[in-house]
XYZ file of C-alpha atoms in Angstrom:
651
model
C -12.595 -13.561 -14.185
C -9.982 -11.400 -12.432
C -7.286 -9.444 -14.146
C -4.676 -11.838 -12.727
C -6.568 -14.849 -14.064
C -6.901 -13.186 -17.481
C -3.179 -12.479 -17.524
C -2.365 -16.064 -16.533
C -4.672 -17.501 -19.214
C -3.247 -15.228 -21.923
C 0.311 -16.091 -20.908
C -0.510 -19.811 -21.069
C -1.938 -19.521 -24.600
C 1.008 -17.402 -25.726
C 3.428 -19.902 -24.206
C 1.653 -22.710 -26.063
C 2.023 -20.870 -29.389
C 5.691 -20.173 -28.637
C 6.382 -23.840 -27.874
C 4.563 -24.907 -31.047
C 6.715 -22.467 -32.998
C 9.873 -23.812 -31.346
C 8.895 -27.442 -31.948
C 8.239 -26.839 -35.651
C 11.509 -24.901 -35.950
C 13.505 -27.651 -34.218
C 11.861 -30.321 -36.365
C 12.667 -28.398 -39.533
C 16.321 -27.952 -38.524
C 16.603 -31.650 -37.634
C 15.147 -32.750 -40.968
C 17.397 -30.343 -42.847
C 20.636 -31.334 -41.109
C 20.251 -34.980 -40.172
C 18.049 -36.469 -42.891
C 17.702 -36.523 -46.647
C 14.191 -35.064 -46.551
C 13.208 -32.954 -49.528
C 14.078 -29.253 -49.124
C 10.448 -28.148 -49.271
C 9.557 -30.049 -46.069
C 11.764 -28.152 -43.544
C 10.977 -24.958 -45.470
C 7.247 -25.581 -44.959
C 7.841 -26.260 -41.252
C 9.709 -22.945 -40.906
C 6.799 -21.084 -42.526
C 4.330 -22.849 -40.238
C 6.557 -21.988 -37.247
C 6.473 -18.330 -38.288
C 2.701 -18.538 -38.341
C 2.490 -19.780 -34.736
C 5.195 -17.393 -33.527
C 3.782 -14.373 -35.326
C 0.189 -14.489 -34.016
C 0.791 -12.580 -30.769
C 3.455 -10.338 -32.290
C 1.056 -9.326 -35.076
C -1.697 -8.806 -32.512
C 0.498 -6.499 -30.419
C 1.727 -4.534 -33.438
C -1.824 -4.086 -34.747
C -3.057 -2.802 -31.368
C -0.162 -0.326 -31.216
C -0.758 0.952 -34.741
C -4.476 1.381 -34.007
C -3.453 3.534 -31.045
C -1.234 5.603 -33.335
C 2.143 4.514 -32.001
C 5.076 2.313 -32.913
C 6.242 -0.137 -30.266
C 8.516 -3.121 -29.773
C 6.090 -5.624 -31.317
C 6.127 -3.508 -34.486
C 9.923 -3.605 -34.601
C 10.045 -7.372 -34.116
C 7.383 -7.973 -36.762
C 9.295 -5.844 -39.279
C 12.500 -7.762 -38.503
C 10.761 -11.144 -38.983
C 9.115 -10.069 -42.238
C 12.450 -8.746 -43.449
C 14.193 -12.053 -42.753
C 11.410 -13.905 -44.562
C 11.727 -11.603 -47.564
C 15.395 -12.591 -47.735
C 14.345 -16.228 -47.701
C 15.811 -16.715 -44.193
C 12.689 -18.439 -42.917
C 14.577 -20.387 -40.251
C 15.984 -17.185 -38.732
C 12.584 -15.479 -38.975
C 11.074 -18.427 -37.091
C 13.883 -18.276 -34.495
C 13.262 -14.554 -33.927
C 9.524 -15.031 -33.507
C 9.996 -18.094 -31.295
C 12.346 -16.368 -28.844
C 10.378 -13.092 -28.894
C 7.049 -14.847 -28.267
C 8.635 -17.079 -25.636
C 10.133 -14.032 -23.904
C 6.767 -12.257 -24.019
C 4.979 -15.294 -22.602
C 7.485 -15.665 -19.760
C 7.265 -11.919 -19.087
C 3.462 -12.071 -18.901
C 3.659 -15.191 -16.760
C 6.061 -13.505 -14.341
C 3.970 -10.338 -14.163
C 0.906 -12.493 -13.662
C 2.624 -14.186 -10.756
C 3.086 -10.831 -9.046
C -0.553 -9.945 -9.705
C -1.708 -13.321 -8.421
C 0.169 -12.645 -5.182
C -2.261 -9.747 -4.782
C -5.361 -11.374 -6.235
C -4.867 -14.428 -4.000
C -5.984 -12.206 -1.127
C -9.447 -12.073 -2.669
C -9.809 -15.833 -2.310
C -9.217 -15.595 1.431
C -12.755 -14.472 2.184
C -15.253 -17.371 2.287
C -18.143 -17.342 -0.159
C -20.829 -17.992 2.457
C -21.587 -16.945 6.018
C -23.660 -18.395 8.828
C -26.069 -15.612 9.754
C -28.571 -15.364 12.605
C -31.763 -13.512 11.778
C -34.399 -13.641 14.463
C -34.524 -17.125 15.980
C -33.077 -18.918 12.956
C -29.624 -19.349 11.480
C -28.884 -19.989 7.841
C -25.974 -20.265 5.424
C -26.154 -17.375 2.952
C -23.829 -16.023 0.241
C -21.548 -13.302 1.539
C -23.008 -10.927 -1.085
C -26.431 -11.289 0.605
C -25.226 -10.062 3.999
C -26.580 -6.677 5.076
C -25.321 -4.179 7.610
C -26.039 -5.113 11.241
C -26.464 -8.822 10.431
C -25.130 -11.080 13.187
C -22.848 -13.782 11.772
C -21.492 -16.790 13.646
C -17.812 -17.602 13.240
C -16.949 -21.211 14.065
C -13.484 -22.250 15.342
C -10.685 -22.483 12.766
C -12.747 -20.889 9.968
C -12.214 -17.749 7.940
C -14.200 -14.652 8.824
C -16.532 -13.683 5.934
C -17.099 -9.971 6.647
C -15.795 -6.931 8.515
C -17.470 -6.271 11.844
C -17.082 -6.238 15.612
C -17.493 -9.000 18.172
C -20.772 -8.913 20.100
C -20.415 -12.247 21.870
C -17.562 -14.630 22.632
C -13.794 -14.365 22.618
C -11.053 -15.919 20.532
C -7.711 -15.244 18.919
C -7.668 -14.245 15.241
C -4.864 -14.589 12.713
C -4.882 -11.207 10.918
C -1.693 -11.717 8.889
C -3.415 -11.495 5.460
C -4.653 -7.978 6.270
C -2.269 -6.453 8.794
C 0.888 -8.536 8.453
C 0.877 -9.304 12.198
C 2.859 -12.466 12.816
C 0.914 -13.721 15.856
C -2.839 -14.141 16.407
C -4.596 -11.210 18.095
C -7.008 -11.723 20.997
C -10.549 -10.542 20.302
C -13.433 -10.089 22.736
C -16.979 -8.736 22.744
C -17.612 -4.993 23.014
C -18.572 -3.682 26.444
C -21.316 -1.353 25.182
C -23.202 -2.827 22.233
C -25.423 0.217 21.744
C -22.500 2.643 21.573
C -20.498 0.347 19.280
C -23.387 -0.148 16.843
C -23.916 3.618 16.607
C -20.239 4.339 15.884
C -18.686 1.118 14.491
C -15.631 2.947 13.098
C -14.732 3.982 16.632
C -14.634 0.419 17.981
C -11.260 -0.541 19.446
C -9.011 -3.012 17.622
C -9.543 -5.739 20.241
C -13.219 -5.984 19.211
C -12.874 -5.513 15.428
C -12.452 -8.353 12.903
C -11.843 -8.370 9.148
C -12.946 -10.502 6.228
C -10.359 -13.088 5.211
C -8.753 -13.439 8.642
C -8.788 -16.788 10.486
C -10.624 -17.418 13.738
C -8.929 -19.455 16.470
C -10.537 -21.917 18.863
C -13.411 -19.812 20.183
C -16.871 -19.176 18.739
C -17.527 -15.530 17.850
C -20.713 -13.668 17.059
C -19.970 -10.630 14.921
C -22.104 -7.708 13.784
C -21.465 -6.902 10.104
C -20.336 -3.291 9.596
C -19.283 -3.381 5.924
C -20.769 -4.883 2.798
C -18.654 -7.515 1.013
C -17.486 -5.134 -1.722
C -16.491 -2.522 0.884
C -14.586 -4.786 3.261
C -11.031 -3.909 4.187
C -9.808 -6.939 2.229
C -11.724 -5.942 -0.916
C -10.506 -2.357 -0.704
C -6.938 -3.515 -0.139
C -6.989 -5.697 -3.260
C -8.683 -2.982 -5.307
C -6.260 -0.249 -4.269
C -3.160 -2.385 -4.796
C -4.368 -3.215 -8.302
C -4.988 0.480 -8.933
C -1.463 1.223 -7.715
C -0.119 0.079 -11.097
C -1.569 3.239 -12.637
C 0.474 5.473 -10.310
C 3.855 5.441 -11.993
C 7.222 6.279 -10.479
C 9.532 8.931 -11.871
C 11.816 6.224 -13.289
C 8.878 4.453 -14.916
C 7.698 7.678 -16.557
C 11.249 8.292 -17.810
C 11.560 4.850 -19.399
C 8.179 5.222 -21.105
C 9.160 8.617 -22.538
C 12.502 7.155 -23.617
C 10.803 4.216 -25.333
C 8.328 6.454 -27.195
C 11.175 8.550 -28.601
C 13.635 5.715 -29.099
C 11.477 3.457 -31.299
C 11.140 5.998 -34.158
C 14.894 6.710 -33.936
C 15.634 2.986 -34.285
C 13.377 2.746 -37.322
C 15.150 5.748 -38.837
C 18.590 4.181 -38.334
C 17.377 0.875 -39.759
C 16.001 2.731 -42.777
C 19.437 4.255 -43.411
C 21.169 0.881 -42.992
C 18.932 -0.587 -45.679
C 20.839 1.590 -48.134
C 24.337 0.760 -46.840
C 24.946 -1.254 -50.061
C 24.975 2.075 -51.927
C 28.180 3.207 -50.187
C 29.613 -0.151 -49.065
C 30.679 -2.936 -51.372
C 28.033 -5.489 -50.417
C 24.749 -6.818 -51.692
C 21.375 -5.399 -50.789
C 20.624 -8.711 -49.056
C 23.649 -8.273 -46.752
C 22.643 -4.691 -45.896
C 19.060 -5.781 -45.289
C 20.235 -8.631 -43.034
C 22.436 -6.277 -41.000
C 19.585 -3.777 -40.666
C 17.311 -6.504 -39.294
C 19.964 -7.545 -36.740
C 20.332 -3.906 -35.614
C 16.550 -3.649 -35.410
C 16.439 -6.601 -33.031
C 19.408 -5.475 -30.951
C 18.137 -1.898 -30.543
C 14.576 -2.800 -29.525
C 14.156 -1.759 -25.857
C 12.064 -4.763 -24.738
C 13.964 -5.258 -21.492
C 13.869 -1.517 -20.771
C 10.105 -1.386 -21.227
C 9.487 -4.114 -18.644
C 12.355 -3.397 -16.234
C 10.610 -0.822 -14.013
C 6.949 -1.943 -14.029
C 7.927 -5.523 -13.181
C 9.956 -4.328 -10.181
C 7.245 -1.902 -9.023
C 4.494 -4.503 -9.260
C 6.578 -7.083 -7.395
C 7.430 -4.530 -4.687
C 3.809 -3.446 -4.227
C 2.686 -7.094 -4.079
C 5.341 -7.974 -1.491
C 4.387 -4.963 0.614
C 0.690 -5.915 0.543
C 1.566 -9.424 1.706
C 3.470 -7.849 4.598
C 0.571 -5.664 5.727
C 1.695 -2.463 3.984
C -0.398 -0.787 1.270
C 1.761 1.267 -1.118
C -0.223 3.253 -3.660
C 1.960 2.847 -6.709
C 5.474 3.250 -8.006
C 5.805 6.893 -7.009
C 5.451 6.411 -3.226
C 7.410 3.141 -3.407
C 10.349 4.908 -5.052
C 10.240 8.054 -2.873
C 9.989 6.209 0.458
C 13.507 4.816 0.213
C 14.931 8.314 -0.212
C 13.372 10.067 2.776
C 15.754 11.811 5.153
C 13.347 12.902 7.891
C 10.242 11.460 9.552
C 7.624 13.366 11.531
C 5.555 11.257 13.940
C 2.206 12.044 15.449
C 2.207 11.131 19.135
C -1.166 9.713 20.140
C -1.830 6.333 18.552
C 1.421 6.369 16.620
C 4.308 6.455 19.087
C 1.964 5.770 21.992
C -0.631 3.056 22.538
C -3.487 5.414 21.765
C -5.153 4.042 24.910
C -4.612 6.752 27.509
C -5.749 6.263 31.069
C -6.988 8.727 33.648
C -4.333 9.034 36.333
C -5.773 12.008 38.229
C -9.248 13.512 38.704
C -8.870 16.580 40.961
C -11.983 18.589 41.849
C -11.572 22.368 42.076
C -11.309 23.757 45.629
C -14.745 23.452 47.206
C -16.044 21.417 44.245
C -18.143 18.260 44.206
C -16.176 15.214 42.973
C -19.339 13.363 41.919
C -20.676 16.265 39.828
C -17.213 16.893 38.341
C -16.833 13.322 37.092
C -20.483 12.960 36.013
C -20.268 16.100 33.854
C -16.982 14.974 32.258
C -18.394 11.503 31.515
C -21.633 12.896 30.050
C -19.778 15.147 27.581
C -16.989 12.764 26.640
C -19.423 9.880 26.044
C -20.592 11.797 22.966
C -17.080 11.886 21.456
C -15.097 9.114 19.763
C -11.646 10.560 20.567
C -9.266 8.168 22.395
C -8.976 10.625 25.312
C -12.768 10.752 25.560
C -12.987 6.953 25.716
C -10.449 6.959 28.558
C -12.406 9.571 30.541
C -15.630 7.577 30.161
C -14.035 4.231 31.006
C -11.876 5.293 33.946
C -14.208 8.063 35.135
C -17.024 5.581 35.698
C -14.708 3.500 37.874
C -13.871 6.618 39.930
C -17.469 7.792 40.476
C -18.493 7.750 44.138
C -21.203 5.201 45.005
C -24.684 6.575 44.432
C -23.574 9.287 41.977
C -26.368 10.374 39.627
C -25.457 10.037 35.912
C -26.032 13.067 33.674
C -26.984 13.367 30.010
C -25.348 15.880 27.655
C -26.299 16.924 24.137
C -25.406 19.429 21.395
C -21.778 18.296 21.274
C -19.394 20.497 19.278
C -15.696 19.957 18.706
C -13.371 22.944 19.110
C -10.491 21.839 16.895
C -7.283 21.294 18.820
C -8.752 22.716 22.042
C -11.594 20.585 23.368
C -15.384 20.096 23.386
C -18.512 22.054 24.183
C -21.960 20.654 24.992
C -25.029 21.345 27.079
C -26.396 19.668 30.194
C -29.894 20.964 30.714
C -29.648 24.735 30.333
C -25.962 24.878 31.272
C -23.185 25.224 28.693
C -20.338 22.823 29.443
C -16.724 22.981 28.231
C -14.055 20.271 28.530
C -10.593 20.938 27.122
C -7.132 22.405 27.426
C -6.391 25.358 29.670
C -5.873 27.515 26.552
C -9.536 26.996 25.604
C -10.712 28.987 28.612
C -8.773 32.041 27.530
C -10.626 32.024 24.195
C -14.275 31.553 25.265
C -16.563 33.769 27.249
C -16.485 33.393 31.013
C -14.178 34.005 33.948
C -10.470 33.127 33.623
C -9.086 30.080 35.378
C -8.343 30.705 39.042
C -4.817 30.445 40.426
C -5.438 27.161 42.341
C -6.720 25.553 39.140
C -3.730 26.817 37.162
C -1.460 25.391 39.859
C -3.161 21.989 39.589
C -2.681 22.053 35.815
C 1.000 22.966 36.130
C 1.632 20.185 38.668
C 0.012 17.539 36.468
C 1.779 18.677 33.306
C 5.096 18.727 35.139
C 4.548 14.996 35.705
C 3.936 14.460 31.980
C 0.142 14.352 32.148
C -2.227 15.610 29.473
C -4.786 17.829 31.222
C -8.475 18.610 30.701
C -10.378 21.318 32.523
C -14.116 20.791 33.119
C -16.408 23.839 33.413
C -20.195 23.924 33.845
C -21.702 27.340 33.336
C -19.253 29.698 35.008
C -18.028 27.126 37.543
C -14.763 25.248 37.011
C -15.443 21.774 38.425
C -11.960 20.286 38.268
C -8.969 19.054 36.251
C -8.432 15.600 34.758
C -4.931 14.243 34.154
C -4.317 11.519 31.560
C -1.267 9.618 30.424
C -0.764 7.711 27.188
C 2.079 5.206 27.481
C 4.564 4.703 24.617
C 4.193 1.607 22.476
C 6.477 -1.179 23.758
C 8.089 -1.432 20.309
C 8.428 2.312 19.647
C 11.971 2.718 20.985
C 13.222 -0.318 19.044
C 11.593 0.957 15.832
C 13.213 4.382 16.245
C 16.579 2.665 16.733
C 16.055 0.579 13.568
C 15.175 3.706 11.608
C 18.370 5.363 12.805
C 20.223 2.263 11.641
C 18.671 2.782 8.196
C 20.227 6.238 8.111
C 17.160 8.427 8.721
C 18.860 11.699 9.642
C 16.094 13.480 11.534
C 13.032 12.250 13.427
C 10.608 14.612 15.150
C 7.443 14.114 17.183
C 4.548 16.483 16.455
C 1.890 16.701 19.146
C -1.084 18.755 20.198
C -0.095 18.148 23.827
C 1.883 20.652 25.817
C 5.660 20.572 25.212
C 6.442 18.938 28.567
C 4.162 15.965 27.859
C 5.485 15.688 24.312
C 9.075 15.886 25.522
C 8.523 13.191 28.153
C 7.178 10.730 25.578
C 9.870 11.631 23.040
C 12.581 10.937 25.589
C 11.126 7.506 26.380
C 11.100 6.403 22.724
C 14.494 7.859 21.827
C 13.561 10.941 19.803
C 15.696 14.056 20.051
C 12.988 16.540 19.092
C 9.388 17.013 20.195
C 7.212 19.908 19.101
C 4.142 20.444 21.264
C 1.004 22.603 21.393
C 0.505 22.139 17.643
C -2.820 22.664 15.929
C -3.404 20.766 12.643
C -2.309 23.862 10.697
C 0.844 24.054 12.831
C 1.705 20.478 11.891
C 1.464 21.441 8.223
C 3.865 24.325 8.857
C 6.218 21.990 10.734
C 6.327 19.635 7.740
C 7.233 22.638 5.583
C 10.177 23.446 7.867
C 11.439 19.860 7.768
C 11.178 19.743 3.969
C 13.714 22.546 3.703
C 16.541 20.053 4.080
C 15.079 16.583 3.486
C 12.401 14.530 1.842
C 9.905 14.088 4.672
C 7.522 11.303 5.630
C 4.664 12.002 8.027
C 3.342 9.114 10.127
C -0.088 9.602 11.691
C -3.522 8.107 12.180
C -4.989 9.482 8.964
C -7.791 11.411 10.687
C -6.696 14.563 12.502
C -3.301 14.320 10.771
C -4.800 14.341 7.264
C -3.497 17.830 6.298
C 0.064 16.994 7.380
C -0.095 13.599 5.659
C -1.163 15.349 2.462
C 1.645 17.950 2.374
C 4.495 15.597 3.300
C 6.504 13.968 0.512
C 5.096 10.675 1.776
C 2.066 10.325 4.048
C 2.004 7.113 6.094
C -1.174 6.124 7.940
C -1.039 3.937 11.036
C -3.552 1.191 11.720
C -5.334 1.723 8.408
C -7.240 -1.585 8.456
C -10.885 -0.604 8.507
C -10.228 3.143 8.304
C -11.628 4.881 5.216
C -9.850 8.161 5.961
C -6.455 6.527 6.404
C -6.710 4.541 3.181
C -7.813 7.557 1.153
C -5.448 10.158 2.644
C -2.084 8.464 2.860
C 0.360 7.386 0.162
C 1.292 4.376 2.290
C -0.848 2.631 4.887
C 0.381 0.303 7.637
C -2.656 -1.956 7.710
C -2.008 -3.313 11.187
C -1.522 -1.129 14.226
C 2.197 -1.968 14.062
C 4.849 0.717 13.773
C 7.391 -2.067 13.191
C 6.187 -2.369 9.583
C 7.757 1.028 8.794
C 11.423 -0.118 8.669
C 10.275 -3.094 6.549
C 8.573 -0.734 4.072
C 11.620 1.552 3.850
C 13.941 -1.418 3.348
C 11.665 -2.840 0.652
C 11.588 0.540 -1.101
C 15.369 0.734 -1.144
C 15.689 -2.832 -2.441
C 13.151 -2.020 -5.163
C 15.208 1.024 -6.143
C 18.358 -1.087 -6.361
C 16.642 -3.680 -8.557
C 15.202 -0.981 -10.836
C 18.685 0.468 -11.345
C 20.135 -3.007 -11.973
C 17.430 -3.639 -14.562
C 18.113 -0.341 -16.289
C 21.826 -1.181 -16.520
C 21.061 -4.651 -17.893
C 18.574 -3.412 -20.487
C 20.443 -0.324 -21.668
C 23.778 -2.138 -21.490
C 22.491 -4.914 -23.741
C 21.245 -2.362 -26.300
C 24.624 -0.595 -26.165
C 26.438 -3.891 -26.869
C 24.074 -5.350 -29.468
C 23.688 -2.318 -31.749
C 27.382 -1.899 -32.659
C 27.851 -5.689 -32.695
C 24.970 -6.083 -35.144
C 26.370 -3.322 -37.346
C 29.699 -5.204 -37.425
C 28.058 -8.441 -38.537
C 26.601 -10.163 -35.456
C 24.291 -12.946 -36.732
C 20.599 -12.247 -36.417
C 20.006 -15.422 -34.400
C 22.616 -14.458 -31.781
C 21.163 -10.938 -31.539
C 17.712 -12.391 -30.957
C 18.996 -14.809 -28.301
C 20.870 -12.129 -26.334
C 18.091 -9.587 -26.697
C 15.349 -11.864 -25.386
C 17.686 -13.228 -22.718
C 18.039 -9.730 -21.268
C 14.234 -9.386 -21.105
C 13.904 -12.612 -19.139
C 16.812 -11.553 -16.905
C 15.222 -8.258 -15.824
C 11.887 -9.946 -15.089
C 13.575 -12.674 -13.033
C 15.545 -10.012 -11.165
C 12.344 -8.089 -10.379
C 10.608 -11.212 -9.077
C 13.251 -11.492 -6.346
C 11.296 -8.755 -4.551
C 8.452 -11.196 -3.892
C 10.807 -13.026 -1.539
C 12.170 -9.899 0.185
C 13.024 -10.308 3.868
C 13.997 -7.468 6.157
C 17.586 -7.679 7.339
C 17.923 -8.707 10.965
């Protein structure tokens, strides 16, 4: 049974006990006021009502005392026992009825937020149609193994993460990525390459457990076990987010731990008010119990966690994973955002626009060498060189095979073809490795391409420079609109951080509406850039969660793009946009700010009620009224927090 189901079941039982308590109390009052029933009968009903109403209160108080602390259940139990000692069994029953009812409604409301998360788990089907050899069979999802081929029929849910090996269809990914329209999926072009590096498969081939297939039949290779699917990890991490508390939540918990003993101390003093005030001990005791009820911070204790849980649940339903109250609270207060370029502000699908052989060079050898080396890499630029380079190869060109690939961070790649060392990378790489410097004609080619906003790669085999490749990555169609929406939210400073040369970075930044673009940055330089931005603002870093991991880690908030299916993105970032959709960022910021507003409203309601009830109780407010107002404030803050489940981004 899931935690959400447990919570729902417990809340139902508690609600049943509360209603039994209320029914017995109401019956006793009716018999006492409207009939001539003997006095012992309503009195017995009040005692029985206290029994039903006190079960969960006693349970909570006992658990707290075993843990060595005093909490709100302890205060309420003391107040009820005190009223009973005075012979006010009806008021004791009323206190326990409203307190238990408030607790049950609180647990029910919190359970509703948890069920909004746990409902995702039910999206994945329990069985899958798998092809093994020449036969197909229906097997439990737990029995699937990596590299199984499963068949996805039209209009059915996909049972496991994987990539399409045959067929095409559109898939509704809203449960995972929050995308509002179905996404077209098709089979991979190179099955062997995809099966060797499944994490590098493009989004148009990848599918996730729990998403809904359209009208086509798909055959999918399983790449994750059921317990490791993106859906399972999403549910698990959102549930774990409750343990990561916000600053406000930590404050209220510290306040509650200190406040409860203070309340008990004040109540202890009030018990002896009859010594200095002309009243009976019973009157002093009654007043002390009313103060005890009014001062108990029930609403305060639930005000922040209910809002945080509702906010995290709403974000998950919208395709945004927020890892707890801390990131949720901080996000709304950021003043600057740093964006990675490739795959964040741009499509992440660059294309080769130019392939210029060096003077006197062989175009076929130049392209064949570049393709051989880049086919070993899973970088988006490498995929573009392989894809577009093959289309540019002259007819009859002989393919080459490279091995011993090594990545030179931020600069390029090295490999071997036969006995020849091969280097493919930025012009700066060739000033750092052994060999002759780049010739003037090659430098001129590089300058011309970069002037046109191209990213350049130089290809060298042995000591011979074979040519220069120019690539361009186009901005996302929605990037400019997202930047404008972020400006409308009041984000003061937005900067693009890129490993490309400043001219390329500046060209892209201008197209999407950014004022600043910092180019030629190594991963360590991006970390330093975040440090500079943090001097005046809280900073969020938005990247792909792989090569941007250091910058994501040092920013106040790290936000990973396209995190569905990416282990690194989910583990590194504080917030993950599960779909490859930058448009989810303004939604997340708006949700964070709304959560902050609701938390502050709840704090005012809860603390304000305590501030009103304590002096009122000391001046003679009846215990029943104190109980009613006190529990009413608890229900009010929970209901206010649940509004976040229906949050909609302003148009």
